[in-house]
Coordinates of C-alpha atoms in Angstrom, one line a residue:
M185 CA 3.1 5.0 -32.8
D186 CA 1.0 6.5 -30.0
T187 CA 3.0 6.5 -26.8
T188 CA 0.5 8.5 -24.8
I189 CA 0.5 7.5 -21.1
T190 CA -2.4 7.8 -18.7
L191 CA -1.5 7.8 -15.0
K192 CA -4.2 7.6 -12.3
M193 CA -3.6 8.2 -8.6
C194 CA -6.0 8.4 -5.8
C195 CA -5.0 10.1 -2.6
F196 CA -6.9 9.8 0.7
S197 CA -6.3 12.1 3.7
T198 CA -7.6 11.0 7.1
V199 CA -7.5 14.5 8.6
S200 CA -9.5 16.4 6.0
R201 CA -11.3 13.3 4.5
K202 CA -10.3 14.5 1.0
L203 CA -10.4 12.1 -2.0
I204 CA -8.4 13.4 -4.9
S205 CA -7.9 11.9 -8.4
L206 CA -4.8 12.8 -10.3
T207 CA -4.5 12.1 -14.1
R208 CA -1.8 12.9 -16.6
E209 CA -1.9 12.2 -20.3
G210 CA 0.9 12.8 -22.8
R211 CA 4.4 11.9 -23.8
D212 CA 6.1 14.6 -21.6
M213 CA 7.0 13.1 -18.2
Q214 CA 7.0 16.6 -16.8
K215 CA 3.5 17.4 -18.0
V216 CA 1.3 19.1 -15.4
F217 CA -1.2 16.8 -13.6
K218 CA -4.9 17.5 -13.8
I219 CA -6.3 17.2 -10.3
T220 CA -10.0 16.6 -9.5
E221 CA -11.4 16.7 -6.0
L222 CA -13.8 13.8 -5.9
L223 CA -14.7 14.2 -2.3
K224 CA -13.8 17.1 -0.1
D225 CA -14.5 17.8 3.6
K226 CA -17.6 15.6 3.6
K227 CA -19.0 14.4 6.9
S228 CA -17.4 11.2 8.1
G229 CA -19.6 8.1 7.6
L230 CA -20.5 4.9 5.8
S231 CA -22.9 6.1 3.1
D232 CA -22.5 4.4 -0.2
G233 CA -23.4 5.6 -3.7
P234 CA -22.1 8.3 -6.0
L235 CA -19.6 10.8 -4.5
S236 CA -21.7 13.5 -6.1
R237 CA -24.7 12.5 -4.0
G238 CA -23.2 12.5 -0.6
A239 CA -21.2 9.2 -0.3
Q240 CA -18.9 9.3 2.8
I241 CA -15.5 8.0 3.9
S242 CA -13.9 7.9 7.3
C243 CA -10.4 6.8 8.2
T244 CA -8.8 5.0 5.2
R245 CA -5.7 2.8 5.7
G246 CA -4.7 0.0 3.3
A247 CA -5.7 -0.1 -0.3
T248 CA -5.3 -2.4 -3.4
L249 CA -6.6 -2.7 -6.9
D250 CA -9.5 -5.0 -7.9
T251 CA -9.3 -6.8 -11.2
D252 CA -11.6 -4.2 -12.8
G253 CA -9.3 -1.3 -11.9
S254 CA -11.4 0.0 -9.0
V255 CA -9.8 0.6 -5.6
I256 CA -10.5 -1.6 -2.6
F257 CA -9.6 0.0 0.7
T258 CA -10.0 -0.6 4.4
D259 CA -11.8 1.8 6.8
F260 CA -10.1 1.8 10.2
N261 CA -12.8 3.7 12.1
R262 CA -15.9 2.1 10.5
E263 CA -14.6 -1.5 10.6
C264 CA -15.3 -2.3 7.0
I265 CA -13.8 -2.9 3.6
R266 CA -15.0 -0.7 0.8
K267 CA -14.6 -0.1 -3.0
L268 CA -14.0 3.1 -4.9
Y269 CA -15.2 2.8 -8.5
F270 CA -14.5 5.3 -11.3
G271 CA -16.3 6.4 -14.4
D272 CA -18.5 9.3 -15.2
D273 CA -20.0 9.3 -11.7
P274 CA -17.4 7.9 -9.2
G275 CA -18.7 6.4 -6.1
L276 CA -18.3 4.1 -3.0
F277 CA -19.6 0.7 -2.2
T278 CA -19.2 -1.3 1.0
I279 CA -18.0 -4.9 0.4
T280 CA -18.2 -6.3 3.9
G281 CA -18.4 -5.0 7.4
N282 CA -21.3 -3.2 9.1
G283 CA -19.5 -0.7 11.2
E284 CA -19.5 -2.9 14.3
S285 CA -16.3 -4.1 15.8
G286 CA -15.9 -7.8 16.2
S287 CA -14.2 -11.0 14.9
K288 CA -17.1 -12.9 13.3
D289 CA -16.3 -14.9 10.2
G290 CA -18.7 -16.4 7.7
D291 CA -20.9 -14.7 5.2
M292 CA -19.6 -11.3 4.0
S293 CA -23.0 -9.7 4.9
E294 CA -22.5 -10.7 8.6
A295 CA -18.7 -10.6 9.1
Q296 CA -17.1 -8.2 11.6
F297 CA -13.7 -6.6 11.7
R298 CA -11.6 -4.7 14.1
S299 CA -8.8 -2.1 13.5
L300 CA -8.3 -2.9 9.8
T301 CA -5.0 -1.7 8.2
G302 CA -3.4 -3.1 5.0
C303 CA -5.1 -5.2 2.3
V304 CA -4.3 -6.8 -1.0
C305 CA -6.5 -8.5 -3.7
T306 CA -5.4 -11.6 -5.7
K307 CA -6.2 -12.3 -9.3
N308 CA -8.8 -14.7 -8.1
R309 CA -10.5 -11.9 -6.3
V310 CA -9.6 -12.9 -2.7
I311 CA -8.9 -10.0 -0.4
Y312 CA -6.4 -10.4 2.4
A313 CA -6.8 -7.8 5.1
A314 CA -4.7 -7.2 8.3
E315 CA -6.1 -6.2 11.7
D316 CA -4.1 -4.3 14.2
F317 CA -5.8 -5.1 17.5
P318 CA -5.9 -8.1 17.9
K319 CA -3.2 -9.0 15.4
R320 CA -5.0 -11.1 12.7
L321 CA -5.0 -11.7 9.0
R322 CA -8.5 -12.1 7.4
S323 CA -9.4 -13.6 4.1
I324 CA -12.4 -12.3 2.1
D325 CA -13.4 -14.4 -0.9
L326 CA -15.4 -12.2 -3.3
N327 CA -16.4 -15.3 -5.3
T328 CA -17.9 -17.4 -2.4
K329 CA -18.8 -14.3 -0.3
Q330 CA -17.1 -15.9 2.7
V331 CA -14.8 -14.4 5.4
S332 CA -12.3 -16.4 7.4
T333 CA -9.3 -15.9 9.7
L334 CA -5.9 -17.4 8.8
D335 CA -3.7 -19.3 11.1
I336 CA -0.1 -18.3 10.3
E337 CA 2.9 -20.5 11.2
F338 CA 6.5 -19.4 11.5
Y339 CA 9.0 -22.3 11.2
G340 CA 6.5 -24.7 12.7
K341 CA 5.1 -22.4 15.4
K342 CA 2.0 -20.2 15.4
K343 CA 3.0 -16.6 14.7
V344 CA 0.9 -13.5 15.0
S345 CA 2.6 -10.2 14.1
R346 CA 1.3 -6.7 13.5
I347 CA 1.3 -6.1 9.8
I348 CA 2.5 -2.6 8.8
D349 CA 2.3 -2.9 5.0
M350 CA 1.6 -5.6 2.5
C351 CA 1.7 -6.6 -1.2
L352 CA 1.8 -9.7 -3.4
D353 CA 4.7 -11.3 -5.3
D354 CA 4.6 -13.1 -8.7
D355 CA 3.2 -16.2 -7.1
E356 CA 0.7 -14.3 -5.0
N357 CA 2.6 -14.9 -1.8
L358 CA 2.0 -12.2 0.7
I359 CA 5.0 -9.8 1.3
C360 CA 4.6 -7.9 4.5
I361 CA 6.4 -5.5 6.8
T362 CA 5.6 -6.9 10.2
K363 CA 6.5 -5.6 13.7
D364 CA 8.2 -8.4 15.6
V365 CA 8.3 -8.2 19.4
N366 CA 11.9 -9.3 19.5
C367 CA 13.3 -8.1 16.2
G368 CA 11.6 -4.8 15.4
D369 CA 10.2 -4.2 11.9
V370 CA 11.0 -7.1 9.5
I371 CA 10.0 -7.9 5.9
T372 CA 8.4 -11.3 5.7
K373 CA 6.8 -13.6 3.2
I374 CA 3.6 -15.6 3.8
N375 CA 2.8 -18.5 1.5
L376 CA -0.9 -18.3 1.2
K377 CA -1.2 -21.9 0.1
N378 CA 0.1 -23.3 3.4
N379 CA 0.0 -20.1 5.6
Q380 CA 3.8 -20.5 6.3
M381 CA 5.8 -17.3 7.2
T382 CA 9.5 -16.8 6.5
W383 CA 11.8 -13.8 6.9
I384 CA 13.1 -11.8 3.9
A385 CA 14.8 -8.8 5.6
Y386 CA 15.5 -7.5 9.0
Q387 CA 17.1 -4.4 10.7
L388 CA 20.9 -4.8 11.1
R389 CA 20.8 -3.7 14.8
F390 CA 19.0 -7.1 15.5
A391 CA 21.6 -9.1 13.6
S392 CA 22.6 -11.1 16.7
K393 CA 19.0 -12.5 16.9
M394 CA 18.9 -13.5 13.2
F395 CA 21.6 -16.1 13.2
G396 CA 20.6 -19.1 11.1
Y397 CA 18.0 -17.2 9.0
N398 CA 18.7 -16.5 5.3
A399 CA 17.6 -12.9 5.3
I400 CA 18.8 -9.5 4.2
G401 CA 20.1 -7.0 6.8
L402 CA 18.9 -3.4 6.4
P403 CA 20.4 -0.3 8.0
F404 CA 17.0 1.4 8.4
I405 CA 13.4 0.8 9.5
P406 CA 11.2 -0.3 6.5
L407 CA 7.9 1.5 6.3
R408 CA 6.5 0.6 2.9
I409 CA 7.0 -2.3 0.5
C410 CA 6.3 -2.8 -3.2
Y411 CA 7.0 -5.9 -5.2
A412 CA 8.1 -5.4 -8.8
H413 CA 8.9 -8.7 -10.6
S414 CA 11.3 -11.7 -10.6
N415 CA 12.1 -11.4 -6.9
I416 CA 12.9 -7.7 -7.2
M417 CA 11.1 -5.5 -4.7
Y418 CA 11.4 -2.0 -3.3
A419 CA 11.3 -0.9 0.4
M420 CA 10.9 2.7 1.7
G421 CA 12.2 4.2 4.9
K422 CA 11.4 7.7 6.2
D423 CA 14.4 9.1 4.2
C424 CA 15.5 6.4 1.7
V425 CA 14.4 3.9 -0.9
V426 CA 16.2 0.6 -1.6
E427 CA 15.9 -2.2 -4.2
L428 CA 15.9 -5.7 -2.7
N429 CA 17.1 -8.6 -4.9
L430 CA 15.9 -11.8 -3.4
N431 CA 17.9 -13.9 -6.0
S432 CA 21.2 -12.7 -4.5
N433 CA 19.9 -11.6 -1.1
T434 CA 21.3 -8.1 -1.5
Y435 CA 20.1 -4.5 -1.5
K436 CA 21.1 -1.2 -3.1
Y437 CA 20.1 2.4 -2.5
L438 CA 18.0 4.1 -5.1
Y439 CA 17.6 7.2 -2.9
N440 CA 19.4 8.1 0.3
Q441 CA 18.7 11.6 1.8
K442 CA 22.1 11.6 3.5
T443 CA 24.0 11.4 0.2
S444 CA 21.5 12.7 -2.5
H445 CA 21.6 16.2 -3.9
L446 CA 17.8 16.2 -3.8
N447 CA 16.0 16.4 -0.5
M448 CA 12.5 14.7 -0.6
G449 CA 11.7 15.5 3.0
V450 CA 10.0 12.9 5.1
M451 CA 8.4 10.4 2.7
S452 CA 4.9 9.2 3.3
D453 CA 4.2 6.6 0.6
F454 CA 5.3 5.2 -2.7
G455 CA 4.0 3.1 -5.6
L456 CA 5.1 1.6 -8.9
D457 CA 3.9 2.2 -12.4
A458 CA 3.8 -0.4 -15.2
K459 CA 7.5 0.2 -16.0
Y460 CA 8.4 -0.4 -12.3
D461 CA 9.4 3.3 -11.9
I462 CA 8.6 4.7 -8.4
Y463 CA 6.3 7.5 -7.5
I464 CA 6.9 9.0 -4.0
V465 CA 4.9 11.5 -2.0
N466 CA 6.2 13.2 1.1
R467 CA 4.3 14.6 4.1
E468 CA 4.0 18.0 2.5
G469 CA 2.2 16.5 -0.5
T470 CA 5.1 16.9 -3.0
L471 CA 5.3 14.2 -5.7
F472 CA 8.6 12.7 -7.0
K473 CA 9.6 10.0 -9.4
I474 CA 12.6 7.7 -9.4
Y475 CA 13.5 6.0 -12.7
T476 CA 14.7 2.6 -11.4
K477 CA 16.8 1.7 -14.5
T478 CA 18.9 4.9 -14.4
G479 CA 18.5 6.1 -10.8
C480 CA 17.3 9.5 -12.1
I481 CA 15.0 11.4 -9.7
I482 CA 12.7 14.2 -10.7
K483 CA 10.1 16.4 -8.9
L484 CA 6.7 16.3 -10.7
R485 CA 4.8 19.5 -11.3
L486 CA 1.2 19.8 -10.2
S487 CA -1.5 22.2 -11.3
T488 CA -1.0 25.8 -10.2
F489 CA -2.0 26.5 -6.6
I490 CA -3.0 22.9 -6.0
K491 CA -1.2 20.5 -3.6
L492 CA -1.9 17.0 -2.5
P493 CA -3.6 16.7 1.0
E494 CA -1.3 17.3 3.9
H495 CA -0.9 15.0 6.9
L496 CA -0.8 12.0 4.5
S497 CA 1.4 10.2 7.0
S498 CA -1.7 9.5 9.0
S499 CA -3.3 7.7 6.2
R500 CA -2.4 6.1 2.8
I501 CA -1.7 7.4 -0.7
I502 CA -3.8 5.1 -2.9
H503 CA -1.7 4.8 -6.1
V504 CA -3.6 3.5 -9.1
P505 CA -0.9 3.5 -11.9
L506 CA -2.4 2.5 -15.2
E507 CA -0.6 2.6 -18.5
K508 CA -2.3 1.9 -21.8

């Protein structure tokens, strides 16, 4: 039986505007990655088309997979949502946003955005994108070509929070890390059918303010979140990774820099593959893997003399894990 695995990852760097594709094929989990620089040190801009013919990117933030395997990402500086498609001649395509800052809803061709950060895309091809200033959550329906702004409620009251990171659960509810004015960075769930927000986890130092809420107390600030399956998700801090079990409202460490024999440095982003194992990149561009079933951690080798872009903490690692 052929057990060959193909892994794809895309890495954006705000500082150098690099776009790098990593691929690995083979049975050996330690096999060297092949790295292709799709876009390197190009002039910042909004030009669409093949990367080989001068397509441009600016300041990438959030990213998600489309149903066809392409990458949808937000452009913080250019106020738009774009797509990276693969194939023999990879390229960029602007989905919505014309580079002008604003809050206009309606047709995708006329909609405006401001300070876009995270985004996700549902199976029905609806994109949900967060805006930093002002704090808003926008809906972009790729079927009807319409853009709208969601009104989020928190226990009966309108609630607007700054969204740091976001993903979708099994029921396509929105799982977010939000910055609450009174309670710091918390993990929340937004039911996209009724726009109701509830808390999942909070920082333990704010425990006195969480009385009456059924949520998990965490001893660190969550920076990234990934949902796996069956109410199991993973949260990353600057020096730790934990598994959250929403069935039992508990957590456990998969990696803790204070107690681990392996020092990953300051972690920048992480993502899951099809087996729900975790890939982590740190600020120096080093790639690690955590096997979630066994807790084993390995450092992945890259091609000689090639490293991932540095300063990744200022942007986002776009992980596109595909297994066939």
